[in-house]
Amino acid sequence: MARKVSQNRKALVTVAAWAVGIAIFFPILWTVILSFKSEGDAIKTPFEVLSANWTLESYSTVQERSNYLRHFWNSVVLSVGSTLLGLLIAVPAAWAMAFVPGKRTKDVLMWMLSTKMLPPVGVLVPLYLIFRDFGLLDTRIGLVIVLTLINLPIIVWMLYTYFREIPGEILEAARMDGATLRAEILYVLTPMAVPGIASTLLLNIILAWNEAFWTLNLTAAKAAPLTAFIASYSSPEGLFYAKLSAASTMAIAPILIMGWFSQKQLVRGLTFGAVK
Amino acid sequence: MGRITLDKVRKAFGEVEVIPPLDLTIDDGEFVVFVGPSGCGKSTLLRLIAGLEDITSGQIRIDREDATDVPPAKRGLAMVFQSYALYPHMSVRKNIAFPLKMAGMDPTEIDKRVNEAASVLNLAQYLDRRPGQLSGGQRQRVAIGRAIVREPKAFLFDEPLSNLDAALRVNMRLEISELHQTLKTTMIYVTHDQVEAMTMADKIVVLHAGRIEQVGSPLELYRTPRNRFVAGFIGSPKMNFVEGAEAAKYDAHSIGIRPEHVDMSRESGVWQGRVGVSEHLGSDTFSHVHVDGIGTINVRTSGEVDVRHGDTVWLTPTAANIHRFDKEGLAIR
Amino acid sequence: MATKHSRAAARLMISPAVLLLLGWMIVPLAMTLYFSFQRYNLLMPGMEEFTGFTNYRFFLTDPAFFAALLHTLQLVLGVLVITIVGGVLLALLLDQPFWGQGIVRILVIAPFFVMPTVSALVWKNMFLNPVNGLFAHIAKFFGLQPYDFLAQAPLASIIGIVSWQWLPFATLILLTALQSLDQEQLEAAEMDGAGPMSRFTYIMLPHLARAITVVILIQTIFLLSVFAEILVTTNGGPGTASTNLTYLIYVQSLLQFDVGGGSAGGVVAIILANIVAIFLMRMIGKNLES
Ligand SMILES: Nc1ncnc2c1ncn2[C@@H]1O[C@H](COP(=O)(O)OP(=O)(O)O)[C@@H](O)[C@H]1O
Ligand SMILES: [Mg+2]
């Protein structure tokens, strides 16, 4: 790390890196800017847009017109609910695989991963019919179940890689100290794994928040989260750039912020611990 | 009470037999040390007793009751791990209190016991720290504290001192011995260091490739090792072994003589040799003497002796201390 | 660590996860398989009957199927190439010391957190729109004719949008891998007289191999089922110019209510995905064992 770098070179890299960074971020930035403009201004040329007045009118229109808050709340319930439910199922499973590994543990893990490769569209029809017959279409509970199941392999894998870094001797010590399995997991393993569990939680909330296949196909209005809410803007109706921008900004802001906080864990989580 | 009996205990990991069938009795209040080279199965044996591993066949009894299928939490034993295995997210106080909390003891009694243990182990002012903020020796004490508060039937130690520096190790050795004198509870102590075994044990169990080579008091093992392995393992510096013609003179396949049982002289003796490296410790001098036809003999002499590289000296093993071994390495008595 | 008790406990603890995933896999799969042999249209209830391979014959001989297959392949490969090449270059750039590393990292990673429907709509309207989009404004500024991206090059546009979403992911992973490269290795190579190009080819690239494998695996999983981006931008069109397999099956089953045909398509998609998966798992298994 102690390589000497000339200031000139560093300045050059700085310019290049910032240029690329801003270019990649630009669509988001532009969306945010448009969201604070009036509809009339939002479709003008970039220079005119930048010099136009700033306004919050789009935000209030969006809320009035399409009940943003309800969809936002649906997104929260779906992503947090499915992640918590997933953790509840995955923590014991990951404990078992990390601390009582058997001959087939690796295979089970690989199999779980392979269920993620099942193309969702391959099971779209039956799931749609099951949902229809059980009255789960457009319900939050139905989607929570689906999101839990599609993210369960990732949750198990992430927890597994975190648990494996906890020395087994500490759990054995707990056992020697008279702890039951429940106490071992509750009082020793879980508190020690808090950082890992937290990043698993964060990443899976992000994934569930942005999931757009099942949420689009299995909801209509009542349980529709933000993904579906935004999709309703796909057929233009008059001037709508500013409103679309405001709605988009509100849909991505919370998760963008969470994402920035969890970027380090994101790598590890999404690569199943293969890249740290 | 804490009498532990192993009856034909055998352990295999898959096809690999790590512990062949083995019998052993550990009496109540005894300080027993399992000693042997690394990888010989000491930890495995200790973990079998703890219940952290299942035995493949045989029986383990604790106080006459069959404990073979009793889970570790219910065996009433306490263990101190090599890595200390403290709970990093709990304060020292919570660490020590953990087994009592698990036992469902009431908080005032827990407090009382934790404070007692802390004062015995000089931990009173650290009770509110996390293990991460303690030195190695202090962590070791916390681990011991966690073990003693629940008044177990026996303590199991797995190389508890191997992560400490040399000076601290000597101190802790004394403290653990002291603790045993006070508590008079059965202790099983695993180490690969024969000095720890000799200084602490009432009874030493020498293990080699999962097999018990000999069981006895430190001095029994020192004086009458049952075979070459024990003879070579117990005692420091190691016993010298001589084979061939010289051994045949004693009607043995090989003979062994400890460095402290060889006299060195400038004038006369049985074997003539040249001094190689000599180590001057002040209290003792260790001289490595090359003897033609025999090999290198290590000699221990009390105090400071003026020998140099290349000096010619005469060595004489004291006859009463010569150990004789047959072809299989068993001692001939 | 392992006793009868703990193993029994482990089996108990792992079973909810395993059973749920097993059910999640088997029940819908079996149903898809069953429907795929039925004539079953939601608009004509009560008319269901066994039709053998008819659904498959119709699906597989439909020209739209081959188009969709090709588009799926183009989409996956196109995005993979763009994100991996771009990701490696970006990672090399960002791995060097510069002012504001933390902020640039945040800027670069941001698109990954944008939900697919939002990014597709933002690109479709604010950038690619031939009248009011930013690119149209720029074209007009230079006196050029605005290009109607989604009409003229729908698939390429979608590849572009999806690449924008996944480039951050590839970059972040490759950057992380690059940062774990032992600096001393590079210095040793430099001492041995290796120039920047050979340092990259012989030291950095092999070190990145594992990370690249992981990127390919994970992106492929997601790219095979790109859906929302197509739904909100082109609806698969014009014609079927931007219809991938996922979208085709969606159209057939939920828009044309042809459960049988959609299911046959689903089975085909599953088989194709499995071929890809086996191939990937092999590759990844080799790369991850070490
Ligand atoms: N869980 C296990 N699975 C397979 N082999 C093991 C396991 N634990 C220990 N062993 C083997 O058993 C032997 C004894 O190990 P151990 O009891 O740890 O030795 P020691 O503590 O005396 O150094 C070693 O050869 C080791 O490789
Ligand atoms: Mg050991």
Coordinates of N, CA and C in Angstrom, one line a residue, chain C residues 119-244:
Chain C
S119 N -35.9 2.3 -13.3 CA -34.8 2.6 -14.2 C -35.3 2.5 -15.6
A120 N -36.1 1.5 -15.9 CA -36.6 1.3 -17.3 C -37.4 2.6 -17.7
L121 N -38.3 3.0 -16.8 CA -39.1 4.2 -17.1 C -38.3 5.5 -17.3
V122 N -37.4 5.6 -16.4 CA -36.5 6.8 -16.4 C -35.8 6.9 -17.8
W123 N -35.2 5.8 -18.1 CA -34.5 5.7 -19.4 C -35.4 5.9 -20.6
K124 N -36.5 5.2 -20.5 CA -37.5 5.3 -21.6 C -37.9 6.7 -21.9
N125 N -38.3 7.4 -20.8 CA -38.9 8.7 -21.0 C -37.9 9.9 -21.0
M126 N -37.1 9.9 -20.0 CA -36.3 11.1 -19.8 C -35.0 11.1 -20.7
F127 N -34.6 9.9 -21.2 CA -33.4 9.9 -22.0 C -33.7 9.4 -23.4
L128 N -34.4 8.3 -23.6 CA -34.5 7.7 -25.0 C -35.7 8.3 -25.8
N129 N -36.6 9.0 -25.1 CA -37.8 9.5 -25.8 C -37.4 10.4 -27.0
P130 N -37.9 10.1 -28.2 CA -37.4 10.8 -29.4 C -37.9 12.3 -29.4
V131 N -38.8 12.7 -28.6 CA -39.3 14.1 -28.6 C -38.7 14.9 -27.4
N132 N -38.9 14.4 -26.2 CA -38.5 15.1 -25.0 C -37.3 14.6 -24.3
G133 N -36.8 13.4 -24.7 CA -35.7 12.8 -24.0 C -34.5 13.6 -24.1
L134 N -33.6 13.4 -23.2 CA -32.3 14.2 -23.1 C -31.5 13.9 -24.4
F135 N -31.4 12.7 -24.8 CA -30.7 12.4 -26.0 C -31.2 13.1 -27.2
A136 N -32.6 13.2 -27.3 CA -33.2 14.0 -28.4 C -32.8 15.4 -28.3
H137 N -32.8 16.0 -27.1 CA -32.4 17.4 -27.0 C -31.0 17.6 -27.4
I138 N -30.1 16.7 -27.1 CA -28.7 16.8 -27.4 C -28.6 16.7 -29.0
A139 N -29.3 15.7 -29.5 CA -29.2 15.6 -31.0 C -29.7 16.9 -31.7
K140 N -30.8 17.4 -31.2 CA -31.3 18.6 -31.8 C -30.3 19.8 -31.6
F141 N -29.6 19.8 -30.5 CA -28.7 20.9 -30.2 C -27.6 20.9 -31.3
F142 N -27.2 19.7 -31.7 CA -26.1 19.6 -32.7 C -26.7 19.5 -34.1
G143 N -28.0 19.8 -34.2 CA -28.6 19.8 -35.5 C -28.9 18.5 -36.1
L144 N -28.9 17.4 -35.3 CA -29.1 16.1 -35.8 C -30.6 15.7 -35.7
Q145 N -30.9 14.6 -36.4 CA -32.3 14.1 -36.3 C -32.3 13.2 -35.0
P146 N -33.2 13.4 -34.1 CA -33.3 12.5 -32.9 C -33.6 11.1 -33.4
Y147 N -33.0 10.2 -32.6 CA -33.1 8.8 -32.9 C -34.2 8.1 -32.0
D148 N -35.1 7.4 -32.6 CA -36.1 6.7 -31.7 C -35.6 5.4 -31.3
F149 N -34.8 5.4 -30.2 CA -34.1 4.2 -29.7 C -35.1 3.0 -29.6
L150 N -36.1 3.2 -28.8 CA -37.0 2.0 -28.5 C -37.7 1.5 -29.7
A151 N -37.9 2.3 -30.7 CA -38.6 1.8 -31.9 C -37.6 1.2 -32.9
Q152 N -36.4 1.9 -33.0 CA -35.4 1.5 -34.0 C -34.5 0.3 -33.5
A153 N -34.1 0.4 -32.3 CA -33.2 -0.6 -31.7 C -33.7 -1.0 -30.3
P154 N -34.9 -1.6 -30.3 CA -35.5 -1.9 -29.0 C -34.6 -2.8 -28.1
L155 N -34.1 -3.9 -28.7 CA -33.3 -4.8 -27.9 C -32.0 -4.2 -27.4
A156 N -31.3 -3.5 -28.3 CA -30.1 -2.8 -27.9 C -30.4 -1.8 -26.8
S157 N -31.5 -1.1 -26.9 CA -31.8 -0.2 -25.8 C -32.0 -0.9 -24.5
I158 N -32.7 -2.0 -24.6 CA -32.9 -2.7 -23.3 C -31.6 -3.3 -22.8
I159 N -30.7 -3.8 -23.7 CA -29.4 -4.2 -23.2 C -28.7 -3.1 -22.5
G160 N -28.8 -1.9 -23.1 CA -28.2 -0.7 -22.5 C -28.7 -0.4 -21.1
I161 N -30.0 -0.4 -21.0 CA -30.6 -0.1 -19.7 C -30.2 -1.2 -18.6
V162 N -30.3 -2.4 -19.0 CA -30.0 -3.5 -18.1 C -28.5 -3.5 -17.7
S163 N -27.7 -3.1 -18.7 CA -26.2 -3.0 -18.4 C -26.0 -1.9 -17.4
W164 N -26.7 -0.8 -17.6 CA -26.5 0.3 -16.6 C -26.9 -0.2 -15.2
Q165 N -27.9 -1.1 -15.1 CA -28.3 -1.6 -13.8 C -27.2 -2.5 -13.2
W166 N -26.6 -3.3 -14.0 CA -25.7 -4.3 -13.5 C -24.2 -4.0 -13.5
L167 N -23.9 -2.9 -14.3 CA -22.5 -2.5 -14.3 C -22.0 -2.2 -12.8
P168 N -22.7 -1.6 -12.0 CA -22.3 -1.3 -10.6 C -21.9 -2.6 -9.9
F169 N -22.8 -3.6 -10.1 CA -22.6 -4.9 -9.4 C -21.2 -5.5 -9.8
A170 N -21.0 -5.6 -11.1 CA -19.8 -6.2 -11.6 C -18.6 -5.3 -11.1
T171 N -18.7 -4.0 -11.2 CA -17.6 -3.2 -10.8 C -17.3 -3.4 -9.3
L172 N -18.3 -3.4 -8.5 CA -18.1 -3.5 -7.0 C -17.4 -4.8 -6.7
I173 N -17.9 -5.9 -7.3 CA -17.3 -7.2 -7.0 C -15.8 -7.3 -7.5
L174 N -15.6 -6.8 -8.7 CA -14.3 -6.9 -9.3 C -13.3 -5.9 -8.5
L175 N -13.9 -4.8 -8.1 CA -13.0 -3.9 -7.3 C -12.7 -4.5 -6.0
T176 N -13.6 -5.1 -5.3 CA -13.3 -5.8 -4.0 C -12.3 -6.9 -4.2
A177 N -12.4 -7.6 -5.3 CA -11.4 -8.7 -5.6 C -10.1 -8.1 -5.8
L178 N -10.1 -7.0 -6.6 CA -8.8 -6.4 -6.9 C -8.1 -5.9 -5.7
Q179 N -8.9 -5.4 -4.7 CA -8.3 -4.8 -3.5 C -7.7 -5.9 -2.6
S180 N -8.2 -7.1 -2.8 CA -7.6 -8.2 -2.0 C -6.4 -8.8 -2.6
L181 N -6.0 -8.2 -3.8 CA -4.7 -8.7 -4.4 C -3.5 -8.2 -3.6
D182 N -2.7 -9.1 -3.3 CA -1.5 -8.7 -2.5 C -0.6 -7.8 -3.3
Q183 N -0.4 -6.6 -2.7 CA 0.4 -5.5 -3.3 C 1.8 -6.0 -3.6
E184 N 2.3 -6.9 -2.7 CA 3.7 -7.3 -2.8 C 3.9 -8.2 -4.1
Q185 N 2.8 -8.9 -4.5 CA 2.9 -9.6 -5.7 C 3.2 -8.7 -6.9
L186 N 2.4 -7.6 -6.9 CA 2.6 -6.6 -8.0 C 4.0 -6.0 -7.9
E187 N 4.4 -5.7 -6.7 CA 5.7 -5.1 -6.6 C 6.8 -6.1 -7.0
A188 N 6.6 -7.3 -6.6 CA 7.6 -8.4 -7.0 C 7.7 -8.4 -8.6
A189 N 6.5 -8.4 -9.2 CA 6.4 -8.5 -10.7 C 7.1 -7.3 -11.3
E190 N 6.9 -6.1 -10.6 CA 7.5 -4.9 -11.1 C 9.0 -5.0 -11.1
M191 N 9.5 -5.6 -9.9 CA 10.9 -5.8 -9.7 C 11.5 -6.8 -10.8
D192 N 10.6 -7.7 -11.2 CA 11.0 -8.7 -12.2 C 11.0 -8.1 -13.6
G193 N 10.6 -6.8 -13.7 CA 10.6 -6.2 -15.0 C 9.3 -6.3 -15.8
A194 N 8.2 -6.6 -15.1 CA 6.9 -6.7 -15.8 C 6.3 -5.3 -16.0
G195 N 5.9 -5.0 -17.2 CA 5.3 -3.7 -17.4 C 3.8 -3.7 -17.0
P196 N 3.1 -2.6 -17.1 CA 1.7 -2.5 -16.7 C 0.8 -3.6 -17.4
M197 N 1.1 -3.7 -18.7 CA 0.2 -4.7 -19.5 C 0.5 -6.1 -19.0
S198 N 1.7 -6.5 -18.8 CA 1.9 -7.9 -18.4 C 1.5 -8.1 -16.9
R199 N 1.7 -7.0 -16.1 CA 1.2 -7.2 -14.8 C -0.3 -7.4 -14.8
F200 N -1.0 -6.7 -15.7 CA -2.5 -6.9 -15.8 C -2.8 -8.4 -16.3
T201 N -2.1 -8.8 -17.3 CA -2.4 -10.1 -17.9 C -2.0 -11.2 -17.0
Y202 N -0.9 -11.1 -16.4 CA -0.3 -12.3 -15.7 C -0.7 -12.3 -14.2
I203 N -1.0 -11.2 -13.6 CA -1.2 -11.2 -12.2 C -2.7 -10.8 -11.9
M204 N -3.1 -9.6 -12.4 CA -4.4 -9.2 -12.0 C -5.5 -10.0 -12.6
L205 N -5.4 -10.3 -13.9 CA -6.5 -11.1 -14.5 C -6.7 -12.4 -13.9
P206 N -5.7 -13.2 -13.7 CA -5.9 -14.5 -13.0 C -6.5 -14.3 -11.6
H207 N -6.1 -13.3 -11.0 CA -6.6 -13.1 -9.6 C -8.1 -12.7 -9.7
L208 N -8.5 -12.1 -10.8 CA -9.9 -11.7 -10.9 C -10.8 -12.9 -11.5
A209 N -10.1 -14.0 -11.9 CA -10.9 -15.0 -12.6 C -12.1 -15.5 -11.7
R210 N -11.8 -15.7 -10.4 CA -12.8 -16.2 -9.5 C -14.0 -15.2 -9.4
A211 N -13.6 -13.9 -9.3 CA -14.7 -12.9 -9.2 C -15.5 -12.8 -10.5
I212 N -14.8 -12.9 -11.6 CA -15.5 -12.8 -12.9 C -16.5 -14.0 -13.0
T213 N -16.0 -15.2 -12.6 CA -16.9 -16.4 -12.6 C -18.2 -16.1 -11.8
V214 N -18.0 -15.5 -10.6 CA -19.1 -15.3 -9.7 C -20.1 -14.2 -10.4
V215 N -19.5 -13.2 -11.0 CA -20.3 -12.2 -11.6 C -21.1 -12.9 -12.7
I216 N -20.5 -13.7 -13.5 CA -21.2 -14.4 -14.6 C -22.4 -15.2 -14.1
L217 N -22.1 -16.0 -13.0 CA -23.1 -16.9 -12.5 C -24.3 -16.1 -12.0
I218 N -24.0 -15.1 -11.2 CA -25.1 -14.4 -10.6 C -25.9 -13.5 -11.6
Q219 N -25.2 -12.8 -12.4 CA -25.9 -12.0 -13.4 C -26.7 -12.9 -14.4
T220 N -26.2 -14.0 -14.7 CA -26.9 -14.9 -15.6 C -28.2 -15.3 -15.0
I221 N -28.2 -15.7 -13.7 CA -29.4 -16.0 -13.1 C -30.5 -15.0 -13.2
F222 N -30.1 -13.7 -13.0 CA -31.0 -12.6 -13.1 C -31.3 -12.2 -14.5
L223 N -30.4 -12.3 -15.4 CA -30.6 -11.8 -16.7 C -31.5 -12.7 -17.6
L224 N -31.4 -14.0 -17.2 CA -32.3 -15.0 -18.0 C -33.7 -14.6 -17.8
S225 N -34.1 -14.0 -16.7 CA -35.5 -13.6 -16.4 C -35.7 -12.1 -16.3
V226 N -35.0 -11.4 -17.2 CA -35.4 -10.0 -17.3 C -36.8 -9.8 -17.7
F227 N -37.6 -9.0 -17.0 CA -39.0 -9.0 -17.3 C -39.5 -7.5 -17.2
A228 N -39.4 -6.9 -16.1 CA -40.0 -5.6 -15.8 C -39.5 -4.6 -16.8
E229 N -38.2 -4.6 -17.2 CA -37.6 -3.7 -18.1 C -38.3 -3.7 -19.5
I230 N -38.6 -4.9 -19.9 CA -39.3 -5.1 -21.2 C -40.8 -4.7 -21.1
L231 N -41.4 -5.1 -20.0 CA -42.8 -4.8 -19.8 C -43.1 -3.3 -19.8
V232 N -42.3 -2.5 -19.2 CA -42.6 -1.0 -19.1 C -42.0 -0.2 -20.2
T233 N -41.0 -0.8 -21.0 CA -40.5 0.0 -22.1 C -41.1 -0.3 -23.4
T234 N -41.0 -1.5 -23.9 CA -41.4 -1.9 -25.3 C -42.6 -2.8 -25.3
N235 N -42.9 -3.4 -24.2 CA -43.9 -4.5 -24.2 C -43.6 -5.6 -25.2
G236 N -42.3 -5.8 -25.3 CA -41.8 -6.8 -26.2 C -41.7 -6.5 -27.7
G237 N -42.1 -5.3 -28.0 CA -42.2 -4.9 -29.4 C -41.1 -4.0 -29.9
P238 N -41.1 -3.4 -31.0 CA -42.2 -3.6 -32.0 C -42.3 -5.1 -32.5
G239 N -43.5 -5.6 -32.7 CA -43.7 -7.0 -33.0 C -43.1 -7.8 -31.9
T240 N -42.2 -8.6 -32.1 CA -41.5 -9.4 -31.1 C -40.0 -9.0 -31.0
A241 N -39.7 -7.8 -31.5 CA -38.3 -7.4 -31.6 C -37.6 -7.4 -30.3
S242 N -38.3 -7.2 -29.2 CA -37.6 -7.2 -27.9 C -38.2 -8.2 -26.9
T243 N -38.8 -9.2 -27.5 CA -39.4 -10.2 -26.6 C -38.4 -11.3 -26.2
N244 N -38.2 -11.5 -24.9 CA -37.3 -12.6 -24.6 C -38.2 -13.8 -24.1

